[in-house]
Amino acid sequence: MSRVDAVPAPVLVLGGVVSVQFGGALAATLVPQIGAAGSVILRLVLATGLLLVVARPRWRGHSRRDWMTVGAFGVALGLMNYAFYGSLGHLPIGVAVTIEFVGPLTLAAVLSRRPRDLVAVGAAGLGVVLISQALSLPLDELEGTGILLALTAGVCWAGYIVFSGRTGAAFPQLEGLALAMVVATIVVLPFGLLDVARHGTAVWDGEVLLKGLGIAVLSSVLPYSLELFALRRLAPAVFGILLSLEPAVAAVAGLLVLGQRLTPVQLFGMSLVVIASALVLGLGRRNAPSPAT
């Protein structure tokens, strides 16, 4: 048994959740310096390089269908990151993650086709309205751009989930993920180059590169690896409940790293999303089979 296997699987998942949200908080400090696309491309280039070294994927011997699958996975991954980082320029990270989380939540409810799950999604929708302050702010003060970007990231997150499973079935270990990261980098590259040109030499600053490396490790390499090990031993219901904590962890990361405070109404809206997510992704899937080992 390896040292990683000795760690309880829920602890690995929680470690991944904390890692990715603090990586997002760190990214929020980088976006004003080199732009959303510049931040994404820096993260993707560094994370892709690390994954290519670790996974050493085969470039030959894959069917056309496999390449279409990993290509769709990469497009969803790239656009998800681009839209989410764009939303961080307009919204607190806790708000952005909560709105984004509606994507996978809705996907899970639609696939389950149970009335109570659809009710839970409705409650989550109310939570998003509250946390976005759509009922309390004048229309001209509402961060429509940030909300739209976060919703777009949520749609891409749902696509990421679908194609992630298909990629995992078609490629061994981290091979498919490494290839998808290459595709994601290519998708975002044109936008990233525009941001780099706009911000000039700032992208090559030592502090910027160090932040980019930290984001690559915290938001990509570490959480993906921890989840990979955890899902070998963890029931889907438990994984779903732990994943539902992401909006709350994002709010904590935003407070500690960025000093972002949410109002009581926003916190109530976030709690609605967390509870709905736990019901749909976790408690409602008790009878689901455990992942294959």
Coordinates of C-alpha atoms in Angstrom, one line a residue:
M1 CA 0.0 0.0 0.0
S2 CA 1.4 3.4 -1.0
R3 CA 1.3 6.4 1.4
V4 CA -1.5 8.0 -0.6
D5 CA -3.6 4.8 -0.3
A6 CA -3.2 5.0 3.5
V7 CA -5.0 8.4 3.5
P8 CA -8.8 8.1 3.9
A9 CA -10.5 8.8 0.5
P10 CA -12.8 11.6 1.9
V11 CA -9.7 13.4 3.2
L12 CA -8.2 13.3 -0.4
V13 CA -11.4 14.8 -1.9
L14 CA -11.5 17.5 0.7
G15 CA -7.9 18.2 0.0
G16 CA -8.7 18.6 -3.6
V17 CA -11.7 20.9 -2.9
V18 CA -9.6 23.1 -0.7
S19 CA -6.7 23.1 -3.2
V20 CA -8.8 24.1 -6.2
Q21 CA -10.6 26.9 -4.4
F22 CA -7.5 28.5 -3.0
G23 CA -6.0 28.1 -6.4
G24 CA -9.0 30.1 -7.7
A25 CA -8.5 32.7 -5.1
L26 CA -4.9 33.0 -6.1
A27 CA -6.0 33.3 -9.7
A28 CA -8.3 36.2 -8.8
T29 CA -5.1 38.2 -7.8
L30 CA -3.5 37.4 -11.2
V31 CA -6.4 38.3 -13.5
P32 CA -6.0 42.1 -12.9
Q33 CA -2.3 41.8 -13.8
I34 CA -2.4 39.8 -17.1
G35 CA -6.1 39.4 -17.8
A36 CA -8.4 36.4 -17.7
A37 CA -7.1 34.7 -20.8
G38 CA -3.5 35.4 -19.9
S39 CA -4.1 33.8 -16.5
V40 CA -5.7 30.8 -18.0
I41 CA -3.1 30.2 -20.7
L42 CA -0.3 30.6 -18.1
R43 CA -2.0 28.0 -15.8
L44 CA -2.8 25.6 -18.7
V45 CA 0.7 25.8 -20.2
L46 CA 2.4 25.0 -16.9
A47 CA -0.1 22.4 -15.8
T48 CA -0.1 20.7 -19.2
G49 CA 3.7 20.5 -19.1
L50 CA 3.6 18.9 -15.7
L51 CA 1.0 16.4 -16.7
L52 CA 2.8 15.5 -20.0
V53 CA 5.9 14.7 -18.0
V54 CA 3.9 12.6 -15.4
A55 CA 1.5 10.8 -17.8
R56 CA 3.7 10.5 -20.9
P57 CA 0.6 9.9 -23.1
R58 CA 0.7 7.9 -26.4
W59 CA 0.0 10.1 -29.5
R60 CA -0.6 7.1 -31.7
G61 CA -2.9 4.1 -31.6
H62 CA -6.1 6.0 -30.8
S63 CA -9.3 5.7 -32.8
R64 CA -11.0 8.7 -34.4
R65 CA -13.8 8.4 -31.8
D66 CA -11.3 8.5 -29.0
W67 CA -9.8 11.7 -30.4
M68 CA -13.2 13.3 -30.8
T69 CA -13.9 12.4 -27.2
V70 CA -10.7 13.9 -25.8
G71 CA -11.1 16.9 -28.1
A72 CA -14.6 17.7 -26.8
F73 CA -13.2 17.2 -23.2
G74 CA -10.4 19.6 -23.9
V75 CA -12.7 22.3 -25.5
A76 CA -15.0 22.1 -22.4
L77 CA -12.1 22.3 -20.1
G78 CA -10.5 25.3 -21.8
L79 CA -13.7 27.3 -22.2
M80 CA -14.7 26.4 -18.6
N81 CA -11.5 27.9 -17.2
Y82 CA -11.7 30.9 -19.5
A83 CA -15.2 31.8 -18.6
F84 CA -14.7 31.2 -14.9
Y85 CA -11.5 33.3 -14.7
G86 CA -13.4 36.0 -16.6
S87 CA -16.1 36.0 -14.0
L88 CA -13.5 36.5 -11.2
G89 CA -12.9 40.0 -12.6
H90 CA -16.5 40.9 -11.8
L91 CA -17.6 38.7 -8.9
P92 CA -16.3 37.5 -5.5
I93 CA -15.0 34.0 -5.9
G94 CA -17.7 32.6 -3.6
V95 CA -20.4 34.1 -5.7
A96 CA -18.8 32.9 -9.0
V97 CA -18.3 29.3 -7.8
T98 CA -21.9 29.1 -6.5
I99 CA -23.4 30.3 -9.8
E100 CA -21.0 28.0 -11.7
F101 CA -22.0 25.0 -9.6
V102 CA -25.6 25.2 -11.0
G103 CA -24.2 23.6 -14.2
P104 CA -23.2 20.2 -12.7
L105 CA -26.1 20.3 -10.3
T106 CA -28.6 20.7 -13.1
L107 CA -26.9 18.0 -15.2
A108 CA -27.2 15.5 -12.2
A109 CA -30.9 16.4 -11.7
V110 CA -31.7 16.0 -15.4
L111 CA -30.0 12.6 -15.6
S112 CA -31.7 11.3 -12.4
R113 CA -35.2 12.4 -13.7
R114 CA -36.5 12.4 -10.1
P115 CA -39.0 15.1 -9.2
R116 CA -37.3 15.8 -5.8
D117 CA -34.0 16.5 -7.6
L118 CA -35.7 19.0 -9.9
V119 CA -37.2 20.7 -6.8
A120 CA -33.7 20.8 -5.3
V121 CA -32.4 22.5 -8.5
G122 CA -35.2 25.0 -8.1
A123 CA -34.1 25.8 -4.6
A124 CA -30.5 26.1 -5.9
G125 CA -31.8 28.6 -8.6
L126 CA -33.3 30.7 -5.8
G127 CA -30.0 30.5 -4.0
V128 CA -28.2 31.8 -7.1
V129 CA -30.7 34.7 -7.4
L130 CA -30.0 35.6 -3.8
I131 CA -26.3 35.4 -3.9
S132 CA -26.1 37.3 -7.2
Q133 CA -28.2 40.1 -5.5
A134 CA -30.5 40.2 -8.4
L135 CA -33.4 41.1 -6.1
S136 CA -31.6 43.7 -4.1
L137 CA -29.6 45.7 -6.6
P138 CA -30.8 48.0 -9.4
L139 CA -30.5 46.5 -12.8
D140 CA -27.8 48.9 -13.9
E141 CA -25.7 47.9 -10.9
L142 CA -26.1 44.2 -11.3
E143 CA -22.9 42.4 -12.5
G144 CA -24.6 40.9 -15.5
T145 CA -21.3 40.2 -17.3
G146 CA -19.9 38.3 -14.3
I147 CA -23.1 36.3 -13.8
L148 CA -23.2 35.4 -17.5
L149 CA -19.6 34.3 -17.5
A150 CA -20.1 32.2 -14.3
L151 CA -23.2 30.6 -15.9
T152 CA -21.2 29.8 -19.1
A153 CA -18.5 28.2 -16.9
G154 CA -21.3 26.1 -15.3
V155 CA -22.5 24.9 -18.7
C156 CA -19.0 24.0 -19.7
W157 CA -18.5 22.3 -16.3
A158 CA -21.5 20.1 -17.1
G159 CA -19.9 19.2 -20.5
Y160 CA -16.6 18.6 -18.7
I161 CA -18.2 16.0 -16.4
V162 CA -19.8 14.2 -19.4
F163 CA -16.7 14.0 -21.5
S164 CA -14.4 13.4 -18.5
G165 CA -16.1 10.1 -17.9
R166 CA -15.9 9.1 -21.5
T167 CA -12.3 10.1 -21.7
G168 CA -11.5 8.1 -18.5
A169 CA -13.1 5.1 -20.1
A170 CA -11.2 5.5 -23.4
F171 CA -7.7 6.3 -22.0
P172 CA -5.7 4.7 -19.2
Q173 CA -4.6 6.6 -16.1
L174 CA -4.0 10.3 -16.7
E175 CA -3.3 9.9 -20.4
G176 CA -6.6 11.3 -21.6
L177 CA -6.4 14.2 -19.2
A178 CA -3.0 15.2 -20.4
L179 CA -4.1 15.1 -24.1
A180 CA -7.2 17.1 -23.2
M181 CA -5.1 19.7 -21.5
V182 CA -3.1 20.1 -24.7
V183 CA -6.4 20.7 -26.6
A184 CA -7.6 23.2 -23.9
T185 CA -4.4 25.1 -24.2
I186 CA -4.8 25.4 -28.0
V187 CA -8.4 26.6 -27.6
V188 CA -7.5 29.4 -25.2
L189 CA -4.1 30.2 -26.8
P190 CA -5.4 32.9 -29.3
F191 CA -7.2 34.8 -26.4
G192 CA -4.2 34.3 -24.2
L193 CA -1.8 35.8 -26.7
L194 CA -4.1 38.9 -27.1
D195 CA -4.0 39.4 -23.3
V196 CA -0.2 38.9 -23.2
A197 CA 0.2 41.5 -26.0
R198 CA -2.1 43.9 -24.2
H199 CA -0.2 43.6 -20.9
G200 CA 3.3 43.5 -22.4
T201 CA 6.2 42.2 -20.4
A202 CA 4.1 41.9 -17.2
V203 CA 3.4 38.3 -18.0
W204 CA 7.1 37.4 -17.7
D205 CA 7.4 39.0 -14.3
G206 CA 8.9 36.6 -11.7
E207 CA 5.9 37.1 -9.3
V208 CA 3.4 36.5 -12.2
L209 CA 5.2 33.3 -13.2
L210 CA 5.4 32.1 -9.6
K211 CA 1.6 32.7 -9.2
G212 CA 1.0 30.9 -12.4
L213 CA 2.9 27.9 -11.2
G214 CA 1.1 27.9 -7.9
I215 CA -2.3 28.1 -9.7
A216 CA -1.3 25.3 -12.1
V217 CA -0.5 23.0 -9.1
L218 CA -3.3 24.1 -6.8
S219 CA -6.1 24.2 -9.5
S220 CA -5.1 21.4 -11.8
V221 CA -2.3 19.0 -11.0
L222 CA -3.0 18.4 -7.2
P223 CA -6.8 18.2 -7.2
Y224 CA -7.0 16.1 -10.3
S225 CA -4.5 13.6 -8.9
L226 CA -6.1 13.5 -5.4
E227 CA -9.6 12.9 -7.0
L228 CA -8.1 10.1 -9.2
F229 CA -6.8 8.3 -6.1
A230 CA -9.9 8.9 -4.1
L231 CA -12.4 7.7 -6.6
R232 CA -10.8 4.3 -6.7
R233 CA -12.1 3.8 -3.1
L234 CA -14.9 6.2 -2.7
A235 CA -18.7 5.7 -3.2
P236 CA -20.2 8.3 -5.6
A237 CA -22.7 9.4 -2.9
V238 CA -19.9 10.4 -0.5
F239 CA -17.9 12.1 -3.4
G240 CA -21.0 14.1 -4.3
I241 CA -21.6 15.4 -0.8
L242 CA -18.0 16.4 -0.4
L243 CA -18.0 18.1 -3.8
S244 CA -21.0 20.1 -2.7
L245 CA -18.9 21.9 -0.2
E246 CA -17.0 23.8 -3.0
P247 CA -19.1 27.0 -2.9
A248 CA -18.6 27.3 0.9
V249 CA -14.9 26.6 0.6
A250 CA -14.6 29.2 -2.1
A251 CA -16.2 31.8 0.2
V252 CA -13.7 31.0 2.9
A253 CA -10.8 31.2 0.4
G254 CA -12.2 34.5 -0.8
L255 CA -12.3 35.8 2.7
L256 CA -8.9 34.7 3.8
V257 CA -7.0 35.4 0.5
L258 CA -8.9 38.3 -1.0
G259 CA -10.8 39.8 2.0
Q260 CA -14.1 39.3 0.2
R261 CA -17.1 39.3 2.6
L262 CA -20.6 38.1 1.6
T263 CA -23.8 39.5 3.1
P264 CA -26.1 37.4 5.2
V265 CA -28.5 37.1 2.3
Q266 CA -25.8 35.9 0.0
L267 CA -24.6 33.4 2.6
F268 CA -28.2 32.1 2.9
G269 CA -28.4 31.8 -0.9
M270 CA -25.1 29.8 -0.9
S271 CA -26.4 27.5 1.8
L272 CA -29.4 26.7 -0.5
V273 CA -27.1 25.7 -3.3
V274 CA -24.9 23.6 -1.0
I275 CA -27.9 21.8 0.5
A276 CA -29.4 21.2 -2.9
S277 CA -26.1 19.9 -4.2
A278 CA -25.7 17.5 -1.3
L279 CA -29.2 16.2 -2.0
V280 CA -28.8 15.7 -5.7
L281 CA -25.2 14.7 -6.0
G282 CA -24.8 12.8 -2.7
L283 CA -27.7 11.7 -0.5
G284 CA -29.9 10.9 -3.5
R285 CA -27.3 8.5 -4.8
R286 CA -26.9 6.1 -1.9
N287 CA -27.7 3.1 -4.0
A288 CA -25.3 4.0 -6.7
P289 CA -22.5 1.4 -7.2
S290 CA -19.0 2.2 -6.0
P291 CA -16.4 3.1 -8.6
A292 CA -14.4 0.3 -10.1
T293 CA -11.1 -0.4 -8.4

